[in-house]
Coordinates of C-alpha atoms and ligand atoms in Angstrom, one line a residue:
X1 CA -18.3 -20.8 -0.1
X2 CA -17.0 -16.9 -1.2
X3 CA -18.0 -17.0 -4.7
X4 CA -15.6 -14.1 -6.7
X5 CA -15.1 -13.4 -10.4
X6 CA -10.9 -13.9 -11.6
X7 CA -9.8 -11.6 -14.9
X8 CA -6.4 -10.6 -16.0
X9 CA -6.9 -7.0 -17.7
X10 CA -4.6 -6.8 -20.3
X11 CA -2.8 -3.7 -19.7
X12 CA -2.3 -1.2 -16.7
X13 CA -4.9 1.5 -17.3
X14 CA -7.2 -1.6 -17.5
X15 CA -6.1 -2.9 -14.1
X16 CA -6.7 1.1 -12.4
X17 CA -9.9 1.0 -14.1
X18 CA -11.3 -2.0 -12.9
X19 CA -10.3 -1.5 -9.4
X20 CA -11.3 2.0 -8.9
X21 CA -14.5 0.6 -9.1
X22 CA -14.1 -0.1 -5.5
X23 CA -16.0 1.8 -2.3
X24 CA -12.8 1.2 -0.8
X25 CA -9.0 1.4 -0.9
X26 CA -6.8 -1.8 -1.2
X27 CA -7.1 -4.2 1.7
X28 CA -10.9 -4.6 2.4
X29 CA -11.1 -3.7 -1.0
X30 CA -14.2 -5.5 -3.3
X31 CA -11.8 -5.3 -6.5
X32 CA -8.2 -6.7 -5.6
X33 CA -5.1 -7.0 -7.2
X34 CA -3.4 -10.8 -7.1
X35 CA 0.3 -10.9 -6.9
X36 CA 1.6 -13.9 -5.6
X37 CA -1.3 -14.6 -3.8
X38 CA 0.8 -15.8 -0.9
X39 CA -1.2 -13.2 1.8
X40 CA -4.5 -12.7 -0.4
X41 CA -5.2 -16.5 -0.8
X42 CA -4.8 -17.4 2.7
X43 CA -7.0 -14.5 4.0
X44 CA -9.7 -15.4 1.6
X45 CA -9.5 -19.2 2.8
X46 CA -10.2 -17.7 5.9
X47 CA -12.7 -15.5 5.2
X48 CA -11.1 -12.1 6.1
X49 CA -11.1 -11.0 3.1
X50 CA -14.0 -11.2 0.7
X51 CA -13.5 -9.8 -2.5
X52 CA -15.9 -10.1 -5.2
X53 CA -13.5 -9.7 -8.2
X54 CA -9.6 -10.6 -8.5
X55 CA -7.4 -8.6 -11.6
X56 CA -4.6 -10.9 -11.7
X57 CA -1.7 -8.6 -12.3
X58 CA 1.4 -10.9 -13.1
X59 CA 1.1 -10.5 -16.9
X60 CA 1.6 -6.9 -16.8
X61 CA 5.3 -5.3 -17.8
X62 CA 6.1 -4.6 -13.8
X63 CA 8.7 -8.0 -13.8
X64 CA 12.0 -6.1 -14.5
X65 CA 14.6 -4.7 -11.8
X66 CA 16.4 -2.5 -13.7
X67 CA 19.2 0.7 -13.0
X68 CA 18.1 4.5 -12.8
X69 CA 20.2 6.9 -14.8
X70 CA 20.8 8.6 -11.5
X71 CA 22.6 4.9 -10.5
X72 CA 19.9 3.8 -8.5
X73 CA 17.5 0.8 -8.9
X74 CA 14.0 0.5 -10.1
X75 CA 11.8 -2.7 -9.3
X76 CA 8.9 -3.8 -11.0
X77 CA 5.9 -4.4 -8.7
X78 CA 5.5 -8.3 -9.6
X79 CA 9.6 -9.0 -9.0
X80 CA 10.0 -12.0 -6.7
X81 CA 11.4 -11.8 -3.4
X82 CA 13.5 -14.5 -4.8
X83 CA 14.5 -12.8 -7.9
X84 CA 14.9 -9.3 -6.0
X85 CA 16.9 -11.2 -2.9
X86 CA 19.4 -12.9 -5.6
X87 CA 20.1 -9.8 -7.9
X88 CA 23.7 -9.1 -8.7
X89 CA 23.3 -5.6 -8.0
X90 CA 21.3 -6.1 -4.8
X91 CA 23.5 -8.3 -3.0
X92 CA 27.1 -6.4 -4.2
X93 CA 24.6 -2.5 -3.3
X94 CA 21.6 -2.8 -1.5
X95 CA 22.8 -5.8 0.7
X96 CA 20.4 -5.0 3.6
X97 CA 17.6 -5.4 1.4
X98 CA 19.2 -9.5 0.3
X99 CA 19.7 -10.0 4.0
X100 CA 15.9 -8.6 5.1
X101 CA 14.4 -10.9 1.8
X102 CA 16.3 -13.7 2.8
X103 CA 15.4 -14.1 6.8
X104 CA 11.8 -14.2 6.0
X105 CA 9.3 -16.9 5.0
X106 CA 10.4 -20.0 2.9
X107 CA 11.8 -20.5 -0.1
X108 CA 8.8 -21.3 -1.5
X109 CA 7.0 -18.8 -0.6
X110 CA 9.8 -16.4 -1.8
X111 CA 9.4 -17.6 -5.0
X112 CA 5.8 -16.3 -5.5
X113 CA 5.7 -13.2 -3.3
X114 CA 5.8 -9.8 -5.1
X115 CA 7.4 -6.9 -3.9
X116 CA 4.1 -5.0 -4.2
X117 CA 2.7 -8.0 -2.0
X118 CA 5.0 -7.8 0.0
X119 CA 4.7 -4.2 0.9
X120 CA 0.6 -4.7 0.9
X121 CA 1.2 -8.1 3.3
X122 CA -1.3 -7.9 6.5
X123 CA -0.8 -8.4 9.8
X124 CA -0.2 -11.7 11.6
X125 CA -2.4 -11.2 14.9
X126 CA -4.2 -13.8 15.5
X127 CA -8.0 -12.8 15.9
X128 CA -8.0 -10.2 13.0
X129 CA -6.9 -13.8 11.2
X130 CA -10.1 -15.6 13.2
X131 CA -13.4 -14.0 12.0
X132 CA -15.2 -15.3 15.7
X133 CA -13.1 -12.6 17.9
X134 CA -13.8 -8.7 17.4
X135 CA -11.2 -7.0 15.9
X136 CA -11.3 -3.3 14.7
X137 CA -9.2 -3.5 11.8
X138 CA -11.1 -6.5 9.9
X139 CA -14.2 -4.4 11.6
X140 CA -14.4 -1.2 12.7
X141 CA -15.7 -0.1 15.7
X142 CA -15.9 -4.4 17.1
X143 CA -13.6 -3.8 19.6
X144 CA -9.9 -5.1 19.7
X145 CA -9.1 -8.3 21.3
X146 CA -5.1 -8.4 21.1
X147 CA -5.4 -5.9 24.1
X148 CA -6.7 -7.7 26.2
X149 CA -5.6 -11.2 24.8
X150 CA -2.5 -12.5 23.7
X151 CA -0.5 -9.8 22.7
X152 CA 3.3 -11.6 22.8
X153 CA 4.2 -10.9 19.9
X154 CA 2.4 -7.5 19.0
X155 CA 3.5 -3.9 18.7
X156 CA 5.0 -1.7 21.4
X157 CA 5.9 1.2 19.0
X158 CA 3.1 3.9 17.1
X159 CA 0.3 1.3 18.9
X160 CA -2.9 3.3 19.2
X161 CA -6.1 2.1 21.8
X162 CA -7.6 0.5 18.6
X163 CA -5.0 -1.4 17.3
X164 CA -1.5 -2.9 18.4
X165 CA -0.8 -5.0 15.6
X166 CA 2.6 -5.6 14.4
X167 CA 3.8 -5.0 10.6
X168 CA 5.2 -8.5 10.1
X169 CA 7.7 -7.4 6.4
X170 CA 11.1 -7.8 6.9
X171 CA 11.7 -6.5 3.1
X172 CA 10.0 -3.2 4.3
X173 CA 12.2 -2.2 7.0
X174 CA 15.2 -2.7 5.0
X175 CA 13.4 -0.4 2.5
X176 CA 12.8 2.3 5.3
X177 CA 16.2 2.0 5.9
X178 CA 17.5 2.4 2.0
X179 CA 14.8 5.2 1.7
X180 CA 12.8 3.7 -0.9
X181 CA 9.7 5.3 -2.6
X182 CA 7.0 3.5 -4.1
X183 CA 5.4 4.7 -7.8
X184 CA 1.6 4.6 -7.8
X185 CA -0.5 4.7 -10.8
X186 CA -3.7 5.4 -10.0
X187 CA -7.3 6.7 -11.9
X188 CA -5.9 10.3 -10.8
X189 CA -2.6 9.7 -12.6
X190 CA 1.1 8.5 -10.9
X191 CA 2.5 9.3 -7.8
X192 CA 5.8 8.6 -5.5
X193 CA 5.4 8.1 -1.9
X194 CA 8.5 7.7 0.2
X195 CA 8.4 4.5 2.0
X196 CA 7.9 6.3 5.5
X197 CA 5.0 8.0 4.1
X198 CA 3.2 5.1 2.9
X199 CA 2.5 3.1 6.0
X200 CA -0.1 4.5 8.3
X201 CA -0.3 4.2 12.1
X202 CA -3.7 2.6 13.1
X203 CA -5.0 5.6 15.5
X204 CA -8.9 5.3 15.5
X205 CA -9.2 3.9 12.0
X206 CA -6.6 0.7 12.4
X207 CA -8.8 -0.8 8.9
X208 CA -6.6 1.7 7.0
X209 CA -2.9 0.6 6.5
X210 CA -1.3 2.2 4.2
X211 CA -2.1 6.0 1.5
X212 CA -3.5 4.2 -1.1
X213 CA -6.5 5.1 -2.5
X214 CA -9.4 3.1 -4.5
X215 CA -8.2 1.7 -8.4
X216 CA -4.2 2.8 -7.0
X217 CA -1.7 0.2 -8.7
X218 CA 1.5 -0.2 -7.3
X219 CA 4.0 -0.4 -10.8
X220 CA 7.7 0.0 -9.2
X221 CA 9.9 0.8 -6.0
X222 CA 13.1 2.9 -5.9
X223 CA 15.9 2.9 -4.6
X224 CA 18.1 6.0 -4.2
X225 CA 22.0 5.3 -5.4
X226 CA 23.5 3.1 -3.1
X227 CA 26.0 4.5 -0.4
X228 CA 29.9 4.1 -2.0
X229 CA 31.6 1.9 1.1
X230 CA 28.4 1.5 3.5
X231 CA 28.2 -1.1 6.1
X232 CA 24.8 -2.8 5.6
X233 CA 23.2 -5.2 7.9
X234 CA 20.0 -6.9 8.7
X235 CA 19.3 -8.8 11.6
X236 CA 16.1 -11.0 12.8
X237 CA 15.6 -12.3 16.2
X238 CA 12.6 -14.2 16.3
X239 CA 11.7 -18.2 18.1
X240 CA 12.8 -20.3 15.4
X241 CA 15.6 -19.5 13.0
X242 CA 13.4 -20.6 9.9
X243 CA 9.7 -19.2 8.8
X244 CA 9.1 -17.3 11.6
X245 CA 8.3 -14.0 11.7
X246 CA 10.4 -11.2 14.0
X247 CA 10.1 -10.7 17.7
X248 CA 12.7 -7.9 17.4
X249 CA 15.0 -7.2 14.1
X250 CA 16.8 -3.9 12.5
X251 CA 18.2 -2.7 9.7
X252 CA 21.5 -0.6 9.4
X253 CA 23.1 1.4 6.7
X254 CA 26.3 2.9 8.0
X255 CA 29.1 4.8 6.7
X256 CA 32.8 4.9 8.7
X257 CA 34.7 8.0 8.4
X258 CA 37.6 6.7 10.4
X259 CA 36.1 5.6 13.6
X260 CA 33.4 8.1 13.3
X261 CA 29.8 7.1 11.9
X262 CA 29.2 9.5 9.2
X263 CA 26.0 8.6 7.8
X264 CA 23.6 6.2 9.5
X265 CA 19.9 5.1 8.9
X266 CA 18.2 2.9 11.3
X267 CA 14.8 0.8 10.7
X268 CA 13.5 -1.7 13.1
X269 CA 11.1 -4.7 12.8
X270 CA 8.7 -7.0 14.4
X271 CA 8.0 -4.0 16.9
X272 CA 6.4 -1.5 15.1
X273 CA 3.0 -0.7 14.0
X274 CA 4.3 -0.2 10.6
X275 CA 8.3 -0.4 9.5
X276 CA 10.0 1.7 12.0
X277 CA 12.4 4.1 11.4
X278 CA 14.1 5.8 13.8
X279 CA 15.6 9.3 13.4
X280 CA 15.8 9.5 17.2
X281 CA 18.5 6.6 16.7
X282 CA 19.9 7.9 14.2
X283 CA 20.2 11.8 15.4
X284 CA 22.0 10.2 18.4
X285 CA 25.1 8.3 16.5
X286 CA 25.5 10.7 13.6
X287 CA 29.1 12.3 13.8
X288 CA 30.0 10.4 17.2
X289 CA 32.4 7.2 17.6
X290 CA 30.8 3.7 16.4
X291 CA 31.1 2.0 20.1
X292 CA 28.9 0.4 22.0
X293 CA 28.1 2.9 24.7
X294 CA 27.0 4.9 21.7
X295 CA 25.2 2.2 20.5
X296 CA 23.3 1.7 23.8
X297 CA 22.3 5.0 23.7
X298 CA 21.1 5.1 20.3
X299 CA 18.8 1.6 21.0
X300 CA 17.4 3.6 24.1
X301 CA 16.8 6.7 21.9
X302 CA 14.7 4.0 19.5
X303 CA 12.6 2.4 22.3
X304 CA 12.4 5.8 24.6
X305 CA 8.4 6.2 23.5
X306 CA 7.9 2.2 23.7
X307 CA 4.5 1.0 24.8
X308 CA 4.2 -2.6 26.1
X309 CA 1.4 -4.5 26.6
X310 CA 0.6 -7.5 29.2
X311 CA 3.0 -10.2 27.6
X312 CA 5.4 -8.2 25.3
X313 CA 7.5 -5.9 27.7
X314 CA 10.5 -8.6 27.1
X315 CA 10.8 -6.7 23.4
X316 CA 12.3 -3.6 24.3
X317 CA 14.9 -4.8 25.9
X318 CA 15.1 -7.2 23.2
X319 CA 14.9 -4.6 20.2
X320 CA 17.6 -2.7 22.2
X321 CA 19.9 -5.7 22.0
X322 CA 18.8 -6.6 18.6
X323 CA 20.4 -2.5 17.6
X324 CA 23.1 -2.5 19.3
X325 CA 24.1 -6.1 18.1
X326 CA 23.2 -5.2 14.3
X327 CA 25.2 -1.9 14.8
X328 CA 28.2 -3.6 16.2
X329 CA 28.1 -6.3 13.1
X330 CA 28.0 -3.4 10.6
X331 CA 31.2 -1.9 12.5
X332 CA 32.6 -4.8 12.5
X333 CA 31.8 -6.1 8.8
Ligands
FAD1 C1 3.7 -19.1 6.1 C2 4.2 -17.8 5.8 C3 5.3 -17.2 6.4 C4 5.8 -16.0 6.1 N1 6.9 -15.5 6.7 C5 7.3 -14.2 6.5 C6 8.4 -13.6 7.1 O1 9.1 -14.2 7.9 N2 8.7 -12.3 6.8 C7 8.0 -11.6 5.9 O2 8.4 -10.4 5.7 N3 6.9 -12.1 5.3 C8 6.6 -13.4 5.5 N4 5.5 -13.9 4.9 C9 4.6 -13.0 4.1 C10 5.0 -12.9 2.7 O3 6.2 -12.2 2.5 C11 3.8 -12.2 2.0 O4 2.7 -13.1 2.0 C12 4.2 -11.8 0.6 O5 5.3 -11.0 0.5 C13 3.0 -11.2 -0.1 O6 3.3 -11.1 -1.5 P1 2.2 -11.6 -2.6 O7 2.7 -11.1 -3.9 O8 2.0 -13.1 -2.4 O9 0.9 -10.8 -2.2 P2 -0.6 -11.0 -2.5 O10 -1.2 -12.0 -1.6 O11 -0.8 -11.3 -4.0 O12 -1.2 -9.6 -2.3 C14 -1.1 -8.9 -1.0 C15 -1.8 -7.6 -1.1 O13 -1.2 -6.7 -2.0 C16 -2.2 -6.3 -3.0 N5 -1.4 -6.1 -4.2 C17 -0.5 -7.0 -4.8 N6 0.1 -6.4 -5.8 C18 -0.3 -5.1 -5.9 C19 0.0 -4.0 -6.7 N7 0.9 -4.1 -7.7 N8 -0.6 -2.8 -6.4 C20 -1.5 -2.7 -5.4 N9 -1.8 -3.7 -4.6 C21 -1.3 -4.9 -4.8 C22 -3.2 -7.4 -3.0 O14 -4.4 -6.9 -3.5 C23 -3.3 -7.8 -1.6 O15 -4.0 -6.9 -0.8 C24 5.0 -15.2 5.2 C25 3.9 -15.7 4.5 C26 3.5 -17.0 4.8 C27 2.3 -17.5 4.1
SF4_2 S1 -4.4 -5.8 17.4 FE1 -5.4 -4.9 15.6 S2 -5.5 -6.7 14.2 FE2 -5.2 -7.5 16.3 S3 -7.3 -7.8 17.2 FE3 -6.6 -5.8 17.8 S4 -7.5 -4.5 16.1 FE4 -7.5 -6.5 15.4

């Protein structure tokens, strides 16, 4: 049995202290930070992740979403998806972000994921899951097994020969496509990282997943003032419609300027290495008519640099539908 220790620093500075400690940065880490435990807990069950010490982080000040004075929104690290999907000003501003929340997991499990947990939440392939198969990101340099495995429902965008592991958040591509940025407090001080900054692609080191360095506490996330009159829409194709995780989804925030798309920002899901925005998307429909020859060309824009492997070429043709259909909704909204 893993034998680890279980404190709950009192304050913030404690929390960076303790952690820094670490060789390493977050996931792998030997110090962790608990949220909701919902990914943690299950990994350690399984023995993927071994930490010696857990700082349980849910009685720090981080449980607030509250508004910026530029009329944005701030919130706290340990926020529920629940609480954050059911917000007043979510649902009425940000309603991508509802929508995203909302689509994934259970209700249960909504109720005890973070939205720093959320953003930290590790892949769903099975053999980095299943300690007997080689995997390079639970051990690097073992070899990947996805590749030549069962790779149905793994990535076909920013995949590298190491790794082709999907992001499995639905709250983070919904954040790509609000532009969020995530505050870091750290033993080196605080930091903001936009959200497309903070996810790395796995290259040759697939072990490291996102900027974050050793001790680095995640406190809030941002979001810029909402768009006045924006079309917002998430949608989530996946094989069941409840607790699944996506095959294909996307995330649109769109402004109309009579029949011409004004202002767009694209983010897909379930096909991505990491949340996937798409400025190629984007670039294509900005200033042109909101139809759906302009949507196709916008999906093949997304998908031109798609990689499949043996069992997953069905998803670009299903992401492409999935854009098209969630561009067509927010037109039509
Ligand atoms: C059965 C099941 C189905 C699911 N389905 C979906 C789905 O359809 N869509 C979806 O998007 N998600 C899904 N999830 C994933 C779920 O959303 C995540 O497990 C959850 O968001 C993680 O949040 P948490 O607070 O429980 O994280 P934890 O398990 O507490 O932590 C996760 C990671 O974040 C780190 N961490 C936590 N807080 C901080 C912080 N403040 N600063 C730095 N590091 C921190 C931890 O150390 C750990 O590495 C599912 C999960 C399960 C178990
Ligand atoms: S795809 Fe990534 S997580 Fe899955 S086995 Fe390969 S290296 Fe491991």
């Amino acid at each position: 049995m893993h034998i680890f220790e279980f404190t709950r620093p009192a304050n913030p500075a404690a929390a960076i202290n303790a952690a820094a400690q670490s060789r390493t940065a977050q996931q792998g880490a030997d110090v962790r930070f608990l949220g909701g435990g919902t990914t943690l807990i299950d990994l350690m069950k399984l023995n993927v992740e071994t930490p010696t010490r857990l700082l349980d982080i849910n009685r720090l000040p981080f449980d607030k979403i509250e508004d910026t004075p530029d009329g944005g929104l701030k919130i706290g690290a340990t926020v529920r998806n629940s609480d954050l999907a059911n917000h007043t000003r979510v649902q009425r501003d940000y309603s991508v972000l509802s929508q995203a929340i909302l689509s994934g997991a259970s209700g249960q499990i909504r109720n005890m994921a973070t939205t720093a947990g959320n953003l930290l939440q590790r892949t769903r392939c099975v053999y980095f899951r299943d300690t007997a198969m080689p995997c390079n990101k639970r051990e690097p340099g073992a070899g990947c097994s996805a590749i030549t495995g069962s790779n149905r429902t793994m990535a076909i965008l920013g995949t590298s020969d190491h790794c082709i592991a999907t992001n499995p958040s639905d709250m983070c591509v919904a954040m790509a496509a609000l532009e969020a940025v995530i505050h870091v407090q750290g033993a080196k001080g605080t930091r903001a990282i936009s959200i497309g900054d903070f996810h790395l692609l796995p290259g040759d080191t697939p072990d490291r997943e996102t900027v974050l360095e050793p001790g680095d506490l995640i406190t809030q996330v941002t979001l810029p003032p909402p768009r006045s009159g924006s079309k917002q829409v998430y949608l989530k194709l996946r094989d069941r419609a409840s607790y699944e995780f996506a095959l294909a989804s996307a995330a649109v925030v769109m402004n109309l300027d009579g029949g011409n798309i004004s202002y767009v920002r694209i983010a897909l899901g379930g096909v991505g290495t990491k949340p996937w925005r798409s400025p190629e998307a984007e670039a294509v429909l900005s200033g042109k008519p909101a139809n759906s020859a302009n949507f196709r060309l916008a999906a093949e824009a997304a998908l031109r640099d798609a990689k499949p492997q043996s069992e997953n070429k069905f998803k670009i043709e299903l992401a492409k539908r999935c854009l098209v259909q969630t561009l067509q909704l927010a037109t039509n909204g």
